[in-house]
Tab-separated table of C-alpha atoms and ligand atoms in Angstrom:
chain	number	residue	atom	x	y	z
A	1	UNK	CA	61.388	-53.572	36.020
A	2	UNK	CA	61.157	-55.062	39.843
A	3	UNK	CA	58.709	-53.258	42.511
A	4	UNK	CA	60.321	-53.173	45.615
A	5	UNK	CA	57.271	-54.348	47.582
A	6	UNK	CA	57.532	-52.608	51.228
A	7	UNK	CA	54.154	-53.687	52.446
A	8	UNK	CA	54.868	-57.511	51.569
A	9	UNK	CA	58.506	-57.417	52.959
A	10	UNK	CA	57.270	-55.631	56.169
A	11	UNK	CA	54.616	-58.261	56.645
A	12	UNK	CA	57.324	-60.858	56.513
A	13	UNK	CA	59.600	-59.321	58.678
A	14	UNK	CA	56.566	-58.983	61.392
A	15	UNK	CA	55.690	-62.778	61.120
A	16	UNK	CA	60.206	-63.559	61.628
A	17	UNK	CA	59.551	-61.245	64.438
A	18	UNK	CA	56.480	-62.605	65.791
A	19	UNK	CA	57.995	-66.137	65.494
A	20	UNK	CA	60.835	-64.829	67.785
A	21	UNK	CA	58.430	-63.694	70.321
A	22	UNK	CA	57.130	-66.748	70.747
A	23	UNK	CA	60.313	-68.427	71.345
A	24	UNK	CA	61.366	-65.670	73.723
A	25	UNK	CA	58.042	-66.583	75.300
A	26	UNK	CA	58.471	-70.455	75.762
A	27	UNK	CA	61.959	-69.953	76.836
A	28	UNK	CA	60.597	-67.585	79.978
A	29	UNK	CA	62.653	-64.429	78.706
A	30	UNK	CA	61.147	-60.866	78.610
A	31	UNK	CA	59.615	-60.078	75.423
A	32	UNK	CA	60.268	-56.566	74.100
A	33	UNK	CA	58.411	-53.438	75.059
A	34	UNK	CA	58.678	-50.666	72.880
A	35	UNK	CA	57.236	-47.037	74.110
A	36	UNK	CA	56.330	-43.914	72.238
A	37	UNK	CA	56.023	-40.384	72.968
A	38	UNK	CA	53.818	-38.064	70.867
A	39	UNK	CA	53.634	-34.404	71.602
A	40	UNK	CA	50.792	-32.336	69.962
A	41	UNK	CA	48.197	-33.018	67.162
A	42	UNK	CA	50.091	-33.270	64.096
A	43	UNK	CA	47.793	-35.601	61.809
A	44	UNK	CA	50.751	-37.396	60.059
A	45	UNK	CA	52.519	-37.947	63.301
A	46	UNK	CA	49.661	-39.506	65.092
A	47	UNK	CA	48.922	-41.735	61.921
A	48	UNK	CA	52.549	-43.002	61.937
A	49	UNK	CA	52.519	-43.392	65.974
A	50	UNK	CA	49.420	-45.227	65.952
A	51	UNK	CA	50.712	-47.630	63.255
A	52	UNK	CA	53.822	-48.450	65.426
A	53	UNK	CA	51.726	-49.394	68.069
A	54	UNK	CA	49.455	-51.293	65.822
A	55	UNK	CA	52.741	-53.184	64.738
A	56	UNK	CA	54.039	-53.868	68.347
A	57	UNK	CA	50.372	-55.636	68.957
A	58	UNK	CA	50.693	-57.580	65.810
A	59	UNK	CA	54.237	-59.111	66.570
A	60	UNK	CA	53.360	-59.457	70.286
A	61	UNK	CA	55.590	-56.861	71.597
A	62	UNK	CA	54.712	-54.816	74.729
A	63	UNK	CA	53.838	-51.301	73.976
A	64	UNK	CA	53.175	-47.968	75.474
A	65	UNK	CA	51.789	-44.823	74.023
A	66	UNK	CA	52.645	-41.375	75.830
A	67	UNK	CA	50.259	-38.823	74.111
A	68	UNK	CA	51.583	-35.365	75.617
A	69	UNK	CA	49.420	-31.726	74.494
A	70	UNK	CA	50.991	-29.405	72.342
A	71	UNK	CA	51.654	-26.919	75.128
A	72	UNK	CA	53.841	-29.314	77.023
A	73	UNK	CA	56.623	-27.543	77.942
A	74	UNK	CA	60.731	-28.501	77.364
A	75	UNK	CA	60.924	-29.332	80.918
A	76	UNK	CA	57.684	-31.271	81.141
A	77	UNK	CA	59.031	-33.678	78.224
A	78	UNK	CA	62.160	-34.242	79.690
A	79	UNK	CA	60.616	-35.490	83.027
A	80	UNK	CA	58.564	-38.476	80.828
A	81	UNK	CA	61.716	-39.200	79.100
A	82	UNK	CA	63.706	-39.533	82.622
A	83	UNK	CA	60.852	-41.651	83.932
A	84	UNK	CA	61.197	-43.926	80.523
A	85	UNK	CA	65.015	-43.967	81.093
A	86	UNK	CA	64.298	-45.349	84.573
A	87	UNK	CA	61.285	-47.512	83.581
A	88	UNK	CA	62.883	-51.322	83.390
A	89	UNK	CA	60.129	-52.748	81.598
A	90	UNK	CA	60.114	-50.256	78.581
A	91	UNK	CA	63.500	-52.163	76.376
A	92	UNK	CA	63.237	-49.126	73.810
A	93	UNK	CA	61.258	-45.892	73.041
A	94	UNK	CA	61.316	-43.186	70.683
A	95	UNK	CA	60.139	-39.180	70.599
A	96	UNK	CA	58.285	-38.736	67.514
A	97	UNK	CA	59.412	-36.054	65.356
A	98	UNK	CA	58.719	-33.027	64.745
A	99	UNK	CA	58.442	-31.573	67.860
A	100	UNK	CA	56.538	-28.311	68.556
A	101	UNK	CA	58.708	-25.154	67.881
A	102	UNK	CA	59.199	-24.229	71.438
A	103	UNK	CA	60.829	-27.383	72.112
A	104	UNK	CA	64.664	-27.457	71.438
A	105	UNK	CA	65.025	-31.426	69.464
A	106	UNK	CA	68.597	-31.382	70.129
A	107	UNK	CA	67.788	-31.298	73.928
A	108	UNK	CA	65.470	-33.842	73.822
A	109	UNK	CA	67.503	-36.411	71.895
A	110	UNK	CA	70.342	-36.083	74.032
A	111	UNK	CA	68.190	-37.129	77.251
A	112	UNK	CA	67.097	-40.156	75.525
A	113	UNK	CA	69.465	-42.964	77.161
A	114	UNK	CA	71.394	-44.308	74.085
A	115	UNK	CA	70.629	-47.808	75.063
A	116	UNK	CA	66.627	-47.394	74.566
A	117	UNK	CA	67.556	-44.859	71.606
A	118	UNK	CA	65.768	-47.406	69.143
A	119	UNK	CA	65.710	-44.360	66.642
A	120	UNK	CA	69.392	-44.166	66.919
A	121	UNK	CA	69.093	-40.710	66.802
A	122	UNK	CA	71.286	-40.197	69.920
A	123	UNK	CA	74.681	-38.768	68.934
A	124	UNK	CA	76.771	-41.669	70.623
A	125	UNK	CA	74.459	-43.880	68.470
A	126	UNK	CA	75.161	-41.502	65.657
A	127	UNK	CA	79.084	-42.194	65.989
A	128	UNK	CA	78.463	-46.074	66.588
A	129	UNK	CA	76.765	-46.003	63.106
A	130	UNK	CA	79.445	-43.996	61.417
A	131	UNK	CA	82.093	-46.163	62.772
A	132	UNK	CA	79.995	-49.483	61.777
A	133	UNK	CA	79.915	-50.643	65.306
A	134	UNK	CA	76.877	-52.392	66.313
A	135	UNK	CA	73.984	-49.856	67.463
A	136	UNK	CA	70.589	-48.591	66.323
A	137	UNK	CA	70.622	-47.750	62.978
A	138	UNK	CA	67.549	-44.795	62.165
A	139	UNK	CA	64.612	-46.614	60.867
A	140	UNK	CA	63.935	-45.392	57.408
A	141	UNK	CA	67.948	-45.803	56.291
A	142	UNK	CA	67.595	-49.136	57.656
A	143	UNK	CA	64.275	-50.208	56.165
A	144	UNK	CA	65.881	-49.315	52.951
A	145	UNK	CA	68.943	-51.405	53.569
A	146	UNK	CA	66.726	-54.543	54.742
A	147	UNK	CA	64.441	-53.901	51.317
A	148	UNK	CA	67.748	-53.825	49.017
A	149	UNK	CA	68.934	-57.016	50.681
A	150	UNK	CA	65.821	-58.927	50.568
A	151	UNK	CA	65.613	-58.327	46.890
A	152	UNK	CA	69.139	-58.714	46.128
A	153	UNK	CA	69.740	-55.531	44.543
A	154	UNK	CA	73.203	-55.030	43.381
A	155	UNK	CA	75.206	-51.996	45.383
A	156	UNK	CA	78.750	-52.993	45.183
A	157	UNK	CA	80.751	-49.942	43.232
A	158	UNK	CA	77.589	-48.384	42.092
A	159	UNK	CA	77.118	-44.905	41.804
A	160	UNK	CA	74.618	-43.957	44.151
A	161	UNK	CA	72.814	-40.236	44.681
A	162	UNK	CA	71.443	-39.219	47.666
A	163	UNK	CA	68.819	-36.400	47.679
A	164	UNK	CA	68.523	-34.576	51.131
A	165	UNK	CA	70.617	-34.543	54.227
A	166	UNK	CA	68.216	-34.812	56.905
A	167	UNK	CA	69.779	-36.316	60.186
A	168	UNK	CA	66.963	-38.796	59.809
A	169	UNK	CA	67.271	-40.164	56.509
A	170	UNK	CA	69.734	-38.589	54.002
A	171	UNK	CA	72.593	-38.130	56.257
A	172	UNK	CA	72.541	-41.894	57.519
A	173	UNK	CA	71.434	-43.382	54.218
A	174	UNK	CA	74.866	-41.895	52.507
A	175	UNK	CA	76.984	-43.421	55.486
A	176	UNK	CA	75.266	-46.672	55.249
A	177	UNK	CA	75.527	-47.185	51.654
A	178	UNK	CA	79.369	-46.203	51.567
A	179	UNK	CA	80.263	-48.562	54.126
A	180	UNK	CA	82.314	-51.502	53.315
A	181	UNK	CA	79.664	-54.394	53.136
A	182	UNK	CA	76.491	-55.420	51.216
A	183	UNK	CA	74.146	-53.296	50.702
A	184	UNK	CA	76.704	-50.766	50.378
A	185	UNK	CA	80.168	-50.231	48.633
A	186	UNK	CA	78.726	-47.498	46.560
A	187	UNK	CA	80.289	-44.351	45.402
A	188	UNK	CA	77.604	-42.021	47.297
A	189	UNK	CA	76.873	-38.391	46.405
A	190	UNK	CA	75.061	-36.607	48.762
A	191	UNK	CA	72.751	-33.720	47.330
A	192	UNK	CA	70.813	-30.975	48.999
A	193	UNK	CA	69.245	-27.577	48.177
A	194	UNK	CA	72.824	-26.127	47.610
A	195	UNK	CA	73.793	-28.807	44.909
A	196	UNK	CA	74.438	-27.218	41.459
A	197	UNK	CA	73.782	-29.429	38.619
A	198	UNK	CA	71.462	-32.079	40.322
A	199	UNK	CA	70.098	-33.330	37.207
A	200	UNK	CA	73.099	-34.106	35.849
A	201	UNK	CA	74.486	-35.869	38.707
A	202	UNK	CA	71.492	-37.994	39.135
A	203	UNK	CA	71.560	-38.894	35.361
A	204	UNK	CA	74.973	-40.700	36.188
A	205	UNK	CA	73.343	-42.422	39.008
A	206	UNK	CA	72.723	-46.496	39.146
A	207	UNK	CA	70.845	-45.818	42.398
A	208	UNK	CA	68.805	-42.564	43.393
A	209	UNK	CA	67.466	-42.270	47.226
A	210	UNK	CA	65.169	-39.649	47.132
A	211	UNK	CA	64.488	-37.987	50.371
A	212	UNK	CA	63.706	-34.043	50.011
A	213	UNK	CA	60.183	-34.243	50.471
A	214	UNK	CA	59.165	-32.582	47.517
A	215	UNK	CA	56.171	-34.323	45.668
A	216	UNK	CA	57.427	-35.851	41.925
A	217	UNK	CA	60.568	-33.951	42.162
A	218	UNK	CA	62.666	-36.838	40.523
A	219	UNK	CA	61.394	-36.523	36.766
A	220	UNK	CA	62.221	-39.197	33.766
A	221	UNK	CA	64.994	-36.837	32.304
A	222	UNK	CA	67.043	-37.516	35.979
A	223	UNK	CA	66.886	-41.118	35.624
A	224	UNK	CA	69.411	-43.304	33.840
A	225	UNK	CA	67.883	-46.245	32.094
A	226	UNK	CA	68.303	-49.606	34.384
A	227	UNK	CA	68.648	-47.304	37.833
A	228	UNK	CA	67.354	-48.364	41.160
A	229	UNK	CA	64.978	-45.560	42.531
A	230	UNK	CA	64.344	-45.528	46.407
A	231	UNK	CA	61.210	-43.217	47.316
A	232	UNK	CA	61.123	-41.900	50.693
A	233	UNK	CA	58.904	-39.132	49.864
A	234	UNK	CA	55.690	-38.984	51.426
A	235	UNK	CA	53.627	-35.658	51.294
A	236	UNK	CA	49.875	-35.501	52.148
A	237	UNK	CA	48.005	-33.804	49.234
A	238	UNK	CA	44.442	-32.473	49.315
A	239	UNK	CA	42.369	-34.840	47.357
A	240	UNK	CA	38.342	-34.242	48.312
A	241	UNK	CA	37.621	-37.829	45.980
A	242	UNK	CA	39.717	-39.592	49.043
A	243	UNK	CA	37.783	-40.623	52.165
A	244	UNK	CA	40.778	-39.075	54.235
A	245	UNK	CA	40.359	-35.791	52.050
A	246	UNK	CA	44.048	-36.412	51.350
A	247	UNK	CA	46.699	-38.603	48.947
A	248	UNK	CA	49.765	-39.553	49.729
A	249	UNK	CA	52.813	-38.538	46.970
A	250	UNK	CA	56.113	-39.687	46.566
A	251	UNK	CA	59.357	-37.529	45.712
A	252	UNK	CA	59.387	-39.474	42.491
A	253	UNK	CA	57.154	-38.817	39.410
A	254	UNK	CA	56.683	-42.572	39.402
A	255	UNK	CA	54.410	-43.101	36.404
A	256	UNK	CA	56.804	-41.365	34.380
A	257	UNK	CA	60.161	-42.700	35.864
A	258	UNK	CA	58.928	-46.573	36.448
A	259	UNK	CA	59.428	-47.650	33.022
A	260	UNK	CA	63.370	-46.577	32.943
A	261	UNK	CA	64.080	-48.539	36.398
A	262	UNK	CA	65.697	-52.098	37.198
A	263	UNK	CA	63.744	-51.401	40.474
A	264	UNK	CA	61.636	-48.853	42.272
A	265	UNK	CA	59.735	-48.326	45.273
A	266	UNK	CA	56.222	-47.533	45.226
A	267	UNK	CA	54.515	-44.867	47.509
A	268	UNK	CA	52.388	-45.911	49.452
A	269	UNK	CA	53.915	-49.257	50.193
A	270	UNK	CA	57.709	-49.008	49.963
A	271	UNK	CA	59.787	-47.463	52.161
A	272	UNK	CA	56.912	-46.460	54.964
A	273	UNK	CA	55.970	-49.679	56.023
A	274	UNK	CA	59.825	-50.934	55.849
A	275	UNK	CA	60.249	-47.771	58.234
A	276	UNK	CA	57.958	-49.367	60.717
A	277	UNK	CA	59.626	-52.935	60.474
A	278	UNK	CA	63.064	-51.633	61.201
A	279	UNK	CA	61.824	-49.870	64.340
A	280	UNK	CA	60.606	-53.397	65.230
A	281	UNK	CA	63.719	-54.980	64.103
A	282	UNK	CA	65.584	-52.432	66.225
A	283	UNK	CA	63.570	-53.068	69.214
A	284	UNK	CA	64.092	-56.714	69.149
A	285	UNK	CA	67.675	-56.073	68.983
A	286	UNK	CA	67.797	-54.120	72.369
A	287	UNK	CA	68.326	-57.418	74.193
A	288	UNK	CA	70.904	-58.406	71.702
A	289	UNK	CA	72.819	-55.251	72.281
A	290	UNK	CA	72.677	-55.114	76.066
A	291	UNK	CA	73.768	-58.736	76.407
B	301	GUN	N1	59.437	-38.583	62.208
B	301	GUN	C1	59.808	-38.834	61.076
B	301	GUN	N2	60.328	-40.153	60.704
B	301	GUN	C2	60.850	-40.513	62.151
B	301	GUN	C3	61.370	-41.316	62.909
B	301	GUN	O1	61.913	-42.402	61.963
B	301	GUN	N3	61.341	-41.436	64.146
B	301	GUN	C4	60.884	-40.494	65.095
B	301	GUN	N4	61.311	-40.474	66.417
B	301	GUN	N5	60.268	-39.470	64.519
B	301	GUN	C5	59.885	-39.412	62.943
């Protein structure tokens, strides 16, 4: 069994990006600048966004964090987005999700300039991704693809089950893994809350991507011997023994499942750090795609 080490792999990617930044600088070119908008006080979102800003600093990108209060209106957020669309110094930006309930997420994502949409959430970029045209691919599925590539995980002709159909992870993941290139060329089954016989479907899978957000949902009796397991789940569960007051649990019952696998991602230290690395890679590509 091989542990797909996202922490290690992402640190290698950051080193590679830092080298590219050095080359850009020495060629007198502009260094990528990533901005992030965070609305409200959600603890997990704050942690993720702060980590993204730290990553920018580490690789030498410019970064801007725009923190807005939870009472921010949709109109005010659209104004902040319009400002970033115009800002020539900002190459790419993200609006951290989820947004407060009173803000319409679709209206916000549609307002982001597709050229600066390093999250790849704008319909124009989703369309391009679906057609396998050069674009920004959402960071979590992109990070997973990068991890599979760097560990040479075989995907050609494999049965892949994706659990969860979110626009951020499950849906793009199912598209990428069915595309006619490596890593991909899988026969993909996209499962969701309406799926019947999920256990039997999973038992036939060579690759399972668990992205439903339910701790320890994937049990050993759902997993075929030798399967590759990608765990996207990262749920905070109260744990008074921890300094933070919580611990992170994946969607896979790791202890019970790991021994059956050919490859498995841990939580934490698997998909999470790869998501951040993929966002940095997308930001580096802004200049490439615009040229
Ligand atoms: N919330 C959870 N994952 C993501 C992500 O990849 N991008 C943004 N903007 N928000 C998120």
